[in-house]
């Protein structure tokens, strides 16, 4: 299964659980029920855990925890996007737009 198929499948699952699942039986539905602030709290928590795992990976050479924590970060970021009516395709389209654009040029083009 390629990465885009995984993102498509995950997007479908997240939307189904956002719209149709019981918050008592679905973690995703419970996050949506608790609202954006709870989702953002989880994104922040997973971001911190990912940063710590990266530092540990640099010291140990073992990246398994880094991969695990990055997956958690991506997952909760996708829940955040879903909560706000967006999905992975929006992010992928933005990344595609940036091909052949210098990072310095792209940064300079942002509104101040």
PDB file of C-alpha atoms in Angstrom:
ATOM      1  CA  UNK A   1       0.000   0.000   0.000  1.00  0.00           C
ATOM      2  CA  UNK A   2       1.501   3.365  -0.959  1.00  0.00           C
ATOM      3  CA  UNK A   3       1.529   6.437   1.254  1.00  0.00           C
ATOM      4  CA  UNK A   4      -1.227   8.257  -0.627  1.00  0.00           C
ATOM      5  CA  UNK A   5      -3.558   5.242  -0.313  1.00  0.00           C
ATOM      6  CA  UNK A   6      -2.876   5.119   3.418  1.00  0.00           C
ATOM      7  CA  UNK A   7      -3.735   8.818   3.754  1.00  0.00           C
ATOM      8  CA  UNK A   8      -6.908   8.374   1.674  1.00  0.00           C
ATOM      9  CA  UNK A   9      -8.021   5.411   3.771  1.00  0.00           C
ATOM     10  CA  UNK A  10      -7.225   7.190   7.026  1.00  0.00           C
ATOM     11  CA  UNK A  11      -9.092  10.310   5.860  1.00  0.00           C
ATOM     12  CA  UNK A  12     -12.177   8.207   5.116  1.00  0.00           C
ATOM     13  CA  UNK A  13     -12.001   6.518   8.513  1.00  0.00           C
ATOM     14  CA  UNK A  14     -11.525   9.822  10.334  1.00  0.00           C
ATOM     15  CA  UNK A  15     -14.493  11.393   8.555  1.00  0.00           C
ATOM     16  CA  UNK A  16     -16.713   8.382   9.230  1.00  0.00           C
ATOM     17  CA  UNK A  17     -15.840   8.410  12.911  1.00  0.00           C
ATOM     18  CA  UNK A  18     -16.188  12.191  13.122  1.00  0.00           C
ATOM     19  CA  UNK A  19     -19.683  12.081  11.661  1.00  0.00           C
ATOM     20  CA  UNK A  20     -21.115   8.709  12.654  1.00  0.00           C
ATOM     21  CA  UNK A  21     -19.307   7.120  15.573  1.00  0.00           C
ATOM     22  CA  UNK A  22     -20.291   7.128  19.222  1.00  0.00           C
ATOM     23  CA  UNK A  23     -17.899   9.142  21.384  1.00  0.00           C
ATOM     24  CA  UNK A  24     -18.011   6.400  24.025  1.00  0.00           C
ATOM     25  CA  UNK A  25     -16.637   3.797  21.615  1.00  0.00           C
ATOM     26  CA  UNK A  26     -14.475   5.874  19.238  1.00  0.00           C
ATOM     27  CA  UNK A  27     -11.377   7.805  20.278  1.00  0.00           C
ATOM     28  CA  UNK A  28     -11.680  10.066  17.204  1.00  0.00           C
ATOM     29  CA  UNK A  29     -15.350  10.812  17.896  1.00  0.00           C
ATOM     30  CA  UNK A  30     -14.499  11.576  21.538  1.00  0.00           C
ATOM     31  CA  UNK A  31     -11.838  14.075  20.454  1.00  0.00           C
ATOM     32  CA  UNK A  32     -14.295  15.829  18.120  1.00  0.00           C
ATOM     33  CA  UNK A  33     -16.918  15.888  20.873  1.00  0.00           C
ATOM     34  CA  UNK A  34     -14.420  17.492  23.287  1.00  0.00           C
ATOM     35  CA  UNK A  35     -13.688  20.183  20.697  1.00  0.00           C
ATOM     36  CA  UNK A  36     -10.793  21.942  19.056  1.00  0.00           C
ATOM     37  CA  UNK A  37      -8.962  22.884  22.256  1.00  0.00           C
ATOM     38  CA  UNK A  38      -8.679  19.220  23.303  1.00  0.00           C
ATOM     39  CA  UNK A  39      -7.506  18.254  19.805  1.00  0.00           C
ATOM     40  CA  UNK A  40      -4.895  21.036  19.872  1.00  0.00           C
ATOM     41  CA  UNK A  41      -3.765  19.880  23.304  1.00  0.00           C
ATOM     42  CA  UNK A  42      -3.176  16.392  21.853  1.00  0.00           C
ATOM     43  CA  UNK A  43      -1.279  17.825  18.851  1.00  0.00           C
ATOM     44  CA  UNK A  44       0.939  19.816  21.219  1.00  0.00           C
ATOM     45  CA  UNK A  45       1.526  16.785  23.448  1.00  0.00           C
ATOM     46  CA  UNK A  46       2.439  14.599  20.471  1.00  0.00           C
ATOM     47  CA  UNK A  47       4.704  17.319  19.080  1.00  0.00           C
ATOM     48  CA  UNK A  48       6.637  17.467  22.343  1.00  0.00           C
ATOM     49  CA  UNK A  49       6.911  13.675  22.473  1.00  0.00           C
ATOM     50  CA  UNK A  50       8.181  13.652  18.882  1.00  0.00           C
ATOM     51  CA  UNK A  51      10.830  16.263  19.670  1.00  0.00           C
ATOM     52  CA  UNK A  52      12.017  14.291  22.689  1.00  0.00           C
ATOM     53  CA  UNK A  53      12.111  11.080  20.647  1.00  0.00           C
ATOM     54  CA  UNK A  54      14.220  12.847  17.997  1.00  0.00           C
ATOM     55  CA  UNK A  55      16.732  13.944  20.624  1.00  0.00           C
ATOM     56  CA  UNK A  56      16.835  10.394  22.030  1.00  0.00           C
ATOM     57  CA  UNK A  57      17.247   8.961  18.523  1.00  0.00           C
ATOM     58  CA  UNK A  58      20.202  11.230  17.861  1.00  0.00           C
ATOM     59  CA  UNK A  59      21.872  10.052  21.050  1.00  0.00           C
ATOM     60  CA  UNK A  60      21.058   6.351  20.712  1.00  0.00           C
ATOM     61  CA  UNK A  61      20.870   5.825  16.960  1.00  0.00           C
ATOM     62  CA  UNK A  62      17.540   4.013  17.468  1.00  0.00           C
ATOM     63  CA  UNK A  63      14.679   5.712  15.608  1.00  0.00           C
ATOM     64  CA  UNK A  64      11.835   3.338  16.523  1.00  0.00           C
ATOM     65  CA  UNK A  65      10.329   5.673  19.145  1.00  0.00           C
ATOM     66  CA  UNK A  66      10.748   8.608  16.772  1.00  0.00           C
ATOM     67  CA  UNK A  67       8.730   6.818  14.097  1.00  0.00           C
ATOM     68  CA  UNK A  68       6.054   5.824  16.629  1.00  0.00           C
ATOM     69  CA  UNK A  69       5.726   9.370  18.006  1.00  0.00           C
ATOM     70  CA  UNK A  70       5.735  10.917  14.526  1.00  0.00           C
ATOM     71  CA  UNK A  71       2.856   8.610  13.574  1.00  0.00           C
ATOM     72  CA  UNK A  72       0.955   9.835  16.655  1.00  0.00           C
ATOM     73  CA  UNK A  73       1.704  13.453  15.712  1.00  0.00           C
ATOM     74  CA  UNK A  74       0.547  12.961  12.124  1.00  0.00           C
ATOM     75  CA  UNK A  75      -2.595  11.155  13.295  1.00  0.00           C
ATOM     76  CA  UNK A  76      -3.624  13.912  15.691  1.00  0.00           C
ATOM     77  CA  UNK A  77      -2.785  16.564  13.088  1.00  0.00           C
ATOM     78  CA  UNK A  78      -5.121  14.785  10.668  1.00  0.00           C
ATOM     79  CA  UNK A  79      -7.842  14.800  13.347  1.00  0.00           C
ATOM     80  CA  UNK A  80      -7.262  18.557  13.754  1.00  0.00           C
ATOM     81  CA  UNK A  81      -7.548  19.122  10.004  1.00  0.00           C
ATOM     82  CA  UNK A  82     -10.709  17.014   9.883  1.00  0.00           C
ATOM     83  CA  UNK A  83     -12.235  18.996  12.746  1.00  0.00           C
ATOM     84  CA  UNK A  84     -11.677  22.158  10.715  1.00  0.00           C
ATOM     85  CA  UNK A  85     -13.068  20.708   7.460  1.00  0.00           C
ATOM     86  CA  UNK A  86      -9.717  19.972   5.822  1.00  0.00           C
ATOM     87  CA  UNK A  87      -7.702  16.816   5.156  1.00  0.00           C
ATOM     88  CA  UNK A  88      -4.326  15.495   4.082  1.00  0.00           C
ATOM     89  CA  UNK A  89      -4.981  16.354   0.424  1.00  0.00           C
ATOM     90  CA  UNK A  90      -4.979  20.051   1.294  1.00  0.00           C
ATOM     91  CA  UNK A  91      -1.535  19.704   2.857  1.00  0.00           C
ATOM     92  CA  UNK A  92      -0.227  17.545   0.010  1.00  0.00           C
ATOM     93  CA  UNK A  93      -1.479  20.106  -2.516  1.00  0.00           C
ATOM     94  CA  UNK A  94       0.349  22.863  -0.648  1.00  0.00           C
ATOM     95  CA  UNK A  95       3.547  20.809  -0.611  1.00  0.00           C
ATOM     96  CA  UNK A  96       3.180  20.133  -4.345  1.00  0.00           C
ATOM     97  CA  UNK A  97       2.735  23.875  -4.951  1.00  0.00           C
ATOM     98  CA  UNK A  98       6.113  24.455  -3.330  1.00  0.00           C
ATOM     99  CA  UNK A  99       8.071  22.217  -5.684  1.00  0.00           C
ATOM    100  CA  UNK A 100      10.670  24.181  -7.643  1.00  0.00           C
ATOM    101  CA  UNK A 101      10.309  27.124  -5.241  1.00  0.00           C
ATOM    102  CA  UNK A 102      13.266  28.003  -3.080  1.00  0.00           C
ATOM    103  CA  UNK A 103      12.487  27.746   0.614  1.00  0.00           C
ATOM    104  CA  UNK A 104      13.821  31.262   1.057  1.00  0.00           C
ATOM    105  CA  UNK A 105      11.590  32.561  -1.756  1.00  0.00           C
ATOM    106  CA  UNK A 106       8.529  30.761  -0.355  1.00  0.00           C
ATOM    107  CA  UNK A 107       9.147  32.157   3.124  1.00  0.00           C
ATOM    108  CA  UNK A 108       9.635  35.682   1.754  1.00  0.00           C
ATOM    109  CA  UNK A 109       6.335  35.445  -0.148  1.00  0.00           C
ATOM    110  CA  UNK A 110       4.304  34.915   3.027  1.00  0.00           C
ATOM    111  CA  UNK A 111       2.321  37.836   4.305  1.00  0.00           C
ATOM    112  CA  UNK A 112       3.914  39.534   7.277  1.00  0.00           C
TER     113      UNK A 112
END
